[in-house]
Amino acid sequence: GPRPLPSRRSGPVMTPPPGEPPSGELPDQLSVRPLTPDDDTSSFSCGDDVLDLWLHQHAWSSQRRRTAATQVLTDAAGGTAHAPVLGYYSLASTSIATDGLPRRLGRGQLAILPAILLARLAVDQQLHGQSIGGALLSHAIRTADRAGRVVAARLLVVDAIDDRAASFYRHYGFTPLTRSHSRERLAAVISHLL
């Protein structure tokens, strides 16, 4: 299984102040790359059955159908063949109506804005508490920025699966938009997250 990451500094794990974009870099022994059919997703467990099941059973088929592109976090020393997945995020294209958006997100824009959906983001439980989630979010934001420059997307949208996830995204500068059942939709201007 994944080994604990060595601490690069002593003392408590520091997170950016609320509203600050994630700026964390992943430790050198970890790397992010596109999901392949050879990746070992079977042992991945983030503590949320929905996120685990999606990676185990749906991520590759969604990637093949081009409905979601998944990037996986792996141990860089393990190479690519059959590497255990230690974290992942999935991006998809979407659009969002500007009516009802906060002014800072939608003012002066078209009625429908192109956006990128951060469909999923999860880190294996064995890496929780090591600031890997923020670093993986930072990677996802940079990937969304590159994609948004090629196909034009202004916003990064996320549907947080629970209150803890919504708090995580709000901490990094996402603005709450709507709430439905236990999910909360949040968005941010991609360039403001960099």
XYZ file of N, CA and C in Angstrom:
582
model
N 0.820 -1.193 0.000
C 0.000 0.000 0.000
C 0.855 1.244 0.000
N 0.252 2.404 -0.070
C 1.024 3.642 -0.098
C 1.763 3.848 1.209
N 2.954 4.365 1.087
C 3.739 4.631 2.289
C 3.499 6.062 2.739
N 3.579 6.315 4.041
C 3.410 7.690 4.511
C 4.505 8.573 3.931
N 4.153 9.796 3.670
C 5.112 10.731 3.108
C 5.951 11.343 4.215
N 7.259 11.477 3.988
C 8.082 12.126 4.998
C 7.714 13.592 5.105
N 7.778 14.098 6.298
C 7.481 15.509 6.505
C 8.639 16.351 6.006
N 8.345 17.412 5.290
C 9.380 18.308 4.801
C 9.706 19.382 5.817
N 8.892 19.498 6.830
C 9.152 20.507 7.854
C 8.586 19.990 9.165
N 9.082 20.517 10.230
C 8.551 20.109 11.516
C 7.400 21.039 11.873
N 6.609 20.622 12.826
C 5.499 21.455 13.263
C 4.214 21.075 12.566
N 3.146 21.826 12.828
C 1.835 21.481 12.283
C 1.795 21.699 10.770
N 0.888 20.961 10.118
C 0.666 21.144 8.688
C -0.017 22.495 8.501
N 0.535 23.302 7.629
C -0.002 24.638 7.398
C -0.900 24.626 6.169
N -2.013 25.323 6.244
C -2.873 25.502 5.083
C -2.960 26.986 4.817
N -3.240 27.345 3.556
C -3.325 28.770 3.267
C -4.484 29.408 4.010
N -4.430 30.725 4.207
C -5.558 31.404 4.846
C -6.826 31.215 4.018
N -8.004 31.273 4.641
C -9.248 31.111 3.901
C -9.311 32.059 2.705
N -9.802 31.532 1.580
C -9.948 32.325 0.372
C -8.700 32.372 -0.483
N -7.606 31.803 0.009
C -6.356 31.783 -0.758
C -6.357 30.580 -1.694
N -5.836 30.753 -2.918
C -5.758 29.603 -3.812
C -4.761 28.585 -3.281
N -4.992 27.314 -3.585
C -4.034 26.309 -3.153
C -2.733 26.505 -3.913
N -1.628 26.459 -3.239
C -0.346 26.658 -3.905
C 0.595 25.512 -3.618
N 0.090 24.490 -2.946
C 0.951 23.388 -2.560
C 1.447 22.594 -3.744
N 2.666 22.165 -3.624
C 3.252 21.281 -4.620
C 3.242 19.877 -4.042
N 3.095 18.927 -4.923
C 3.132 17.538 -4.496
C 4.563 17.148 -4.149
N 4.735 16.284 -3.172
C 6.082 15.793 -2.863
C 6.704 15.132 -4.099
N 8.023 15.177 -4.189
C 8.738 14.671 -5.353
C 8.430 13.214 -5.668
N 8.137 12.398 -4.656
C 7.914 10.982 -4.927
C 6.527 10.692 -5.488
N 5.674 11.721 -5.627
C 4.349 11.536 -6.202
C 4.253 12.255 -7.535
N 3.487 11.688 -8.445
C 3.282 12.344 -9.733
C 1.825 12.185 -10.155
N 1.388 13.083 -11.036
C 0.021 13.068 -11.565
C 0.119 12.848 -13.065
N -0.736 11.965 -13.564
C -0.763 11.650 -14.989
C -2.150 11.133 -15.350
N -2.457 11.029 -16.651
C -3.768 10.509 -17.049
C -3.960 9.050 -16.616
N -5.178 8.722 -16.263
C -5.563 7.353 -15.928
C -5.337 6.453 -17.139
N -4.841 5.237 -16.885
C -4.690 4.240 -17.944
C -5.465 2.985 -17.538
N -5.750 2.111 -18.491
C -6.483 0.882 -18.124
C -5.656 -0.046 -17.242
N -4.338 0.141 -17.191
C -3.475 -0.708 -16.368
C -3.360 -0.249 -14.923
N -3.881 0.929 -14.601
C -3.755 1.437 -13.236
C -4.529 0.570 -12.251
N -3.941 0.373 -11.085
C -4.568 -0.414 -10.023
C -5.417 0.517 -9.168
N -6.710 0.524 -9.418
C -7.633 1.350 -8.637
C -8.277 0.548 -7.510
N -8.060 -0.768 -7.494
C -8.801 -1.643 -6.580
C -8.545 -1.359 -5.108
N -7.359 -0.927 -4.746
C -7.055 -0.708 -3.330
C -7.339 0.719 -2.879
N -7.740 1.595 -3.813
C -7.989 2.989 -3.457
C -9.178 3.089 -2.520
N -9.000 3.830 -1.422
C -10.081 4.073 -0.477
C -9.875 5.446 0.155
N -10.785 6.364 -0.168
C -10.683 7.720 0.374
C -11.568 7.917 1.591
N -12.401 6.924 1.888
C -13.316 7.056 3.014
C -14.727 7.424 2.589
N -14.944 7.612 1.291
C -16.281 7.906 0.766
C -16.585 6.860 -0.300
N -17.572 6.010 -0.031
C -17.887 4.897 -0.933
C -18.243 5.362 -2.344
N -18.911 6.498 -2.478
C -19.313 6.994 -3.798
C -18.076 7.337 -4.635
N -17.124 8.029 -4.041
C -15.900 8.400 -4.757
C -15.042 7.169 -5.062
N -14.986 6.235 -4.120
C -14.230 4.997 -4.352
C -14.848 4.196 -5.494
N -16.157 3.985 -5.428
C -16.854 3.188 -6.437
C -16.705 3.797 -7.825
N -16.798 5.117 -7.927
C -16.685 5.761 -9.232
C -15.306 5.484 -9.829
N -14.259 5.614 -9.035
C -12.922 5.335 -9.549
C -12.795 3.864 -9.942
N -13.252 2.966 -9.079
C -13.117 1.524 -9.326
C -13.892 1.070 -10.557
N -15.104 1.606 -10.754
C -15.997 1.040 -11.767
C -16.318 1.944 -12.958
N -16.113 3.247 -12.837
C -16.597 4.123 -13.905
C -15.558 5.058 -14.516
N -14.459 5.292 -13.846
C -13.496 6.298 -14.320
C -12.949 5.960 -15.707
N -12.530 4.709 -15.903
C -11.924 4.365 -17.191
C -12.953 4.419 -18.323
N -14.166 3.906 -18.095
C -15.181 3.956 -19.160
C -15.569 5.405 -19.470
N -15.607 6.256 -18.464
C -15.895 7.678 -18.704
C -14.766 8.320 -19.506
N -13.554 7.913 -19.230
C -12.412 8.447 -19.970
C -12.472 7.985 -21.432
N -12.759 6.715 -21.649
C -12.868 6.189 -23.016
C -13.966 6.897 -23.805
N -15.091 7.175 -23.159
C -16.220 7.845 -23.834
C -16.040 9.354 -23.923
N -14.982 9.873 -23.293
C -14.682 11.303 -23.263
C -15.780 12.121 -22.577
N -16.324 11.548 -21.521
C -17.292 12.298 -20.713
C -16.644 12.854 -19.456
N -15.493 12.324 -19.083
C -14.698 12.853 -17.969
C -13.257 12.398 -18.182
N -12.331 13.309 -17.950
C -10.907 12.989 -18.048
C -10.342 12.900 -16.641
N -9.785 11.749 -16.309
C -9.291 11.515 -14.948
C -7.771 11.524 -14.924
N -7.246 12.267 -13.978
C -5.815 12.301 -13.692
C -5.614 11.568 -12.372
N -4.583 10.738 -12.311
C -4.331 9.952 -11.101
C -3.014 10.351 -10.460
N -3.004 10.266 -9.154
C -1.822 10.504 -8.336
C -1.216 9.147 -8.028
N 0.068 8.976 -8.373
C 0.736 7.708 -8.122
C 2.116 7.963 -7.522
N 2.712 6.911 -7.042
C 4.085 6.961 -6.554
C 4.982 7.037 -7.779
N 5.740 8.105 -7.918
C 6.579 8.320 -9.097
C 7.599 7.201 -9.265
N 8.057 6.625 -8.171
C 9.060 5.561 -8.247
C 8.458 4.259 -8.764
N 7.133 4.128 -8.695
C 6.478 2.896 -9.103
C 6.286 2.764 -10.598
N 6.652 3.758 -11.391
C 6.428 3.695 -12.825
C 4.957 3.813 -13.146
N 4.573 3.435 -14.350
C 3.180 3.591 -14.752
C 2.414 2.285 -14.799
N 3.077 1.173 -15.048
C 2.367 -0.089 -15.207
C 1.827 -0.580 -13.873
N 0.535 -0.745 -13.813
C -0.148 -1.285 -12.635
C 0.151 -0.506 -11.354
N 0.387 0.769 -11.470
C 0.687 1.596 -10.301
C -0.566 1.778 -9.457
N -0.471 1.600 -8.135
C -1.640 1.864 -7.296
C -1.977 3.353 -7.319
N -3.249 3.642 -7.409
C -3.721 5.025 -7.415
C -3.823 5.516 -5.978
N -3.199 6.668 -5.708
C -3.188 7.256 -4.366
C -4.125 8.461 -4.265
N -4.598 8.952 -5.397
C -5.515 10.077 -5.450
C -5.934 10.285 -6.885
N -6.977 11.063 -7.087
C -7.404 11.329 -8.453
C -8.303 12.557 -8.494
N -8.416 13.116 -9.687
C -9.452 14.097 -9.967
C -9.934 13.890 -11.385
N -11.181 14.276 -11.628
C -11.784 14.151 -12.949
C -12.351 15.494 -13.361
N -12.095 15.859 -14.606
C -12.597 17.107 -15.179
C -13.510 16.790 -16.350
N -14.517 17.639 -16.546
C -15.431 17.528 -17.673
C -15.845 18.935 -18.080
N -16.281 19.077 -19.300
C -16.767 20.388 -19.714
C -18.222 20.539 -19.287
N -18.605 21.773 -19.057
C -19.978 22.079 -18.657
C -20.264 23.523 -19.037
N -21.422 23.971 -18.732
C -21.754 25.392 -18.894
C -22.635 25.788 -17.718
N -22.704 27.088 -17.497
C -23.473 27.562 -16.352
C -24.176 28.860 -16.745
N -25.452 28.964 -16.391
C -26.233 30.173 -16.686
C -25.777 31.290 -15.753
N -25.645 32.488 -16.301
C -25.143 33.600 -15.487
C -26.224 34.240 -14.622
N -27.507 34.048 -14.971
C -28.535 34.640 -14.114
C -28.487 33.946 -12.755
N -28.431 34.723 -11.736
C -28.336 34.181 -10.389
C -26.904 33.997 -9.904
N -25.908 34.176 -10.781
C -24.521 34.100 -10.320
C -24.172 35.357 -9.540
N -23.317 35.246 -8.543
C -22.818 36.461 -7.888
C -22.146 37.362 -8.920
N -22.231 38.651 -8.710
C -21.697 39.625 -9.674
C -20.233 39.370 -10.030
N -19.428 38.994 -9.058
C -17.999 38.810 -9.342
C -17.738 37.636 -10.275
N -18.696 36.729 -10.402
C -18.513 35.586 -11.296
C -19.147 35.810 -12.667
N -20.273 36.522 -12.721
C -21.015 36.586 -13.972
C -21.244 37.955 -14.574
N -20.834 39.020 -13.906
C -21.100 40.375 -14.387
C -20.503 40.600 -15.777
N -21.307 41.119 -16.686
C -20.845 41.474 -18.020
C -20.560 40.290 -18.921
N -20.996 39.118 -18.548
C -20.720 37.915 -19.333
C -21.945 37.502 -20.144
N -21.749 36.554 -21.036
C -22.826 35.974 -21.819
C -23.843 35.311 -20.891
N -25.026 35.011 -21.424
C -26.067 34.367 -20.619
C -25.647 32.970 -20.155
N -24.879 32.287 -20.971
C -24.368 30.961 -20.631
C -22.843 31.021 -20.735
N -22.176 30.656 -19.658
C -20.712 30.679 -19.636
C -20.147 29.270 -19.798
N -19.124 29.128 -20.636
C -18.431 27.846 -20.684
C -17.645 27.665 -19.380
N -17.621 26.445 -18.904
C -16.955 26.165 -17.628
C -16.369 24.762 -17.659
N -15.553 24.495 -16.681
C -14.990 23.162 -16.478
C -15.517 22.671 -15.142
N -16.006 21.453 -15.148
C -16.522 20.823 -13.934
C -15.427 19.970 -13.312
N -15.084 20.262 -12.076
C -14.232 19.370 -11.291
C -15.187 18.326 -10.727
N -15.345 17.238 -11.480
C -16.383 16.255 -11.173
C -16.071 15.446 -9.923
N -14.785 15.178 -9.698
C -14.386 14.402 -8.528
C -12.957 14.763 -8.152
N -12.673 14.701 -6.867
C -11.313 14.860 -6.350
C -11.254 14.080 -5.051
N -10.285 13.175 -4.950
C -10.181 12.353 -3.733
C -8.743 11.900 -3.535
N -8.387 11.699 -2.272
C -7.056 11.242 -1.877
C -7.237 10.018 -0.989
N -6.395 9.011 -1.192
C -6.449 7.801 -0.379
C -6.323 8.162 1.103
N -7.079 7.460 1.927
C -7.089 7.732 3.377
C -5.694 7.720 3.999
N -4.803 6.891 3.479
C -3.466 6.795 4.055
C -2.655 8.075 3.870
N -3.115 8.956 2.983
C -2.411 10.215 2.750
C -3.161 11.420 3.319
N -4.298 11.176 3.987
C -5.051 12.280 4.585
C -4.181 12.995 5.621
N -4.383 14.304 5.752
C -3.669 15.085 6.751
C -2.268 15.502 6.336
N -1.898 15.272 5.069
C -0.562 15.616 4.605
C -0.587 16.719 3.543
N -1.696 17.459 3.452
C -1.881 18.566 2.506
C -1.868 18.115 1.055
N -2.093 16.833 0.801
C -2.097 16.314 -0.562
C -3.362 16.763 -1.301
N -4.487 16.860 -0.598
C -5.737 17.302 -1.236
C -5.606 18.698 -1.834
N -5.027 19.624 -1.078
C -4.827 20.980 -1.584
C -3.865 21.015 -2.756
N -2.809 20.197 -2.685
C -1.842 20.140 -3.781
C -2.479 19.521 -5.026
N -3.331 18.511 -4.845
C -4.012 17.898 -5.985
C -5.026 18.874 -6.581
N -5.712 19.649 -5.733
C -6.617 20.690 -6.227
C -5.837 21.722 -7.034
N -4.674 22.116 -6.558
C -3.836 23.062 -7.286
C -3.477 22.521 -8.667
N -3.161 21.240 -8.743
C -2.859 20.608 -10.034
C -4.090 20.643 -10.935
N -5.257 20.340 -10.372
C -6.501 20.359 -11.148
C -6.804 21.765 -11.681
N -6.542 22.778 -10.876
C -6.778 24.165 -11.301
C -5.844 24.525 -12.452
N -4.587 24.156 -12.346
C -3.642 24.445 -13.431
C -4.031 23.703 -14.714
N -4.511 22.460 -14.568
C -4.966 21.693 -15.729
C -6.192 22.355 -16.346
N -7.138 22.797 -15.510
C -8.336 23.491 -16.003
C -7.958 24.793 -16.693
N -6.967 25.490 -16.167
C -6.511 26.734 -16.784
C -5.949 26.464 -18.183
N -5.103 25.439 -18.311
C -4.548 25.096 -19.637
C -5.663 24.715 -20.594
N -6.600 23.881 -20.141
C -7.716 23.465 -21.003
C -8.589 24.655 -21.377
N -8.832 25.539 -20.409
C -9.686 26.699 -20.643
C -9.090 27.702 -21.603
N -7.778 27.669 -21.769
C -7.126 28.547 -22.748
C -7.275 27.986 -24.160
N -7.449 26.668 -24.278
C -7.582 26.031 -25.587
C -9.034 26.015 -26.051
N -9.965 25.699 -25.150
C -11.374 25.579 -25.525
C -12.266 26.640 -24.887
N -11.695 27.614 -24.220
C -12.407 28.727 -23.595
C -13.362 28.284 -22.490
N -12.921 28.456 -21.293
C -13.747 28.216 -20.111
C -13.345 29.237 -19.063
N -14.327 29.931 -18.500
C -14.054 30.977 -17.515
C -14.073 30.458 -16.087
N -15.011 29.554 -15.806
C -15.246 29.120 -14.429
C -14.818 27.680 -14.202
N -14.422 27.395 -12.968
C -14.251 26.030 -12.496
C -15.392 25.794 -11.520
N -16.190 24.776 -11.798
C -17.395 24.474 -11.025
C -17.190 23.149 -10.311
N -17.693 23.053 -9.095
C -17.618 21.802 -8.340
C -18.952 21.579 -7.631
N -19.376 20.324 -7.605
C -20.549 19.928 -6.832
C -20.041 19.163 -5.616
N -19.867 19.860 -4.505
C -19.323 19.243 -3.289
C -20.297 18.198 -2.765
N -19.768 17.020 -2.428
C -20.635 15.902 -2.049
C -21.173 15.995 -0.631
N -20.546 16.817 0.214
C -21.031 16.972 1.587
C -20.502 18.294 2.147
N -20.881 18.599 3.373
C -20.485 19.865 3.989
C -18.974 19.987 4.163
N -18.315 18.872 4.476
C -16.863 18.899 4.647
C -16.175 19.259 3.327
N -16.639 18.675 2.240
C -16.071 18.978 0.924
C -16.366 20.432 0.540
N -17.583 20.903 0.804
C -17.932 22.292 0.488
C -17.035 23.254 1.257
N -16.766 22.950 2.504
C -15.886 23.785 3.320
C -14.469 23.809 2.742
N -13.985 22.672 2.269
C -12.673 22.571 1.635
C -12.602 23.526 0.436
N -13.594 23.492 -0.431
C -13.573 24.346 -1.626
C -13.759 25.821 -1.274
N -14.632 26.122 -0.311
C -14.783 27.521 0.122
C -13.464 28.049 0.678
N -12.750 27.207 1.401
C -11.459 27.599 1.977
C -10.492 28.078 0.891
N -10.581 27.466 -0.285
C -9.675 27.810 -1.375
C -10.237 28.853 -2.335
N -11.328 29.525 -1.969
C -11.799 30.653 -2.757
C -12.994 30.397 -3.651
N -13.603 29.217 -3.584
C -14.801 28.948 -4.371
C -16.003 29.619 -3.712
N -16.916 30.096 -4.533
C -18.117 30.796 -4.070
C -19.320 29.860 -4.133
N -20.072 29.715 -3.047
C -21.280 28.885 -3.085
C -22.314 29.466 -4.051
N -22.955 28.580 -4.821
C -23.984 29.011 -5.768
C -25.352 28.491 -5.363
N -25.500 27.181 -5.332
C -26.790 26.570 -5.009
C -26.564 25.353 -4.123
N -27.637 24.927 -3.483
C -27.580 23.733 -2.644
C -28.778 22.863 -2.988
N -28.526 21.571 -3.166
C -29.572 20.614 -3.458
C -29.295 19.358 -2.643
N -30.197 19.030 -1.757
C -30.014 17.898 -0.845
C -28.693 18.083 -0.087
N -27.812 17.106 -0.145
C -26.557 17.223 0.608
C -25.441 17.844 -0.229
N -25.700 18.123 -1.498
C -24.665 18.673 -2.374
C -24.753 20.184 -2.462
N -23.588 20.791 -2.573
C -23.521 22.241 -2.750
C -22.697 22.519 -4.000
N -23.229 23.345 -4.898
C -22.495 23.746 -6.101
C -21.727 25.022 -5.787
N -20.451 25.008 -6.139
C -19.586 26.160 -5.936
C -18.852 26.441 -7.242
N -18.387 27.672 -7.404
C -17.653 28.031 -8.616
C -16.635 29.108 -8.290
N -15.652 29.209 -9.171
C -14.637 30.262 -9.069
C -14.148 30.567 -10.466
N -13.733 31.814 -10.688
C -13.083 32.189 -11.937
C -11.715 31.517 -11.927
N -11.446 30.736 -12.959
C -10.215 29.940 -12.985
C -8.985 30.814 -12.767
N -8.905 31.939 -13.478
C -7.705 32.783 -13.373
C -7.519 33.363 -11.973
N -8.592 33.454 -11.188
C -8.477 33.979 -9.815
C -7.930 32.926 -8.851
N -7.954 31.661 -9.267
C -7.477 30.579 -8.410
C -5.986 30.318 -8.574
N -5.385 30.921 -9.592
C -3.959 30.665 -9.877
C -3.061 31.440 -8.956
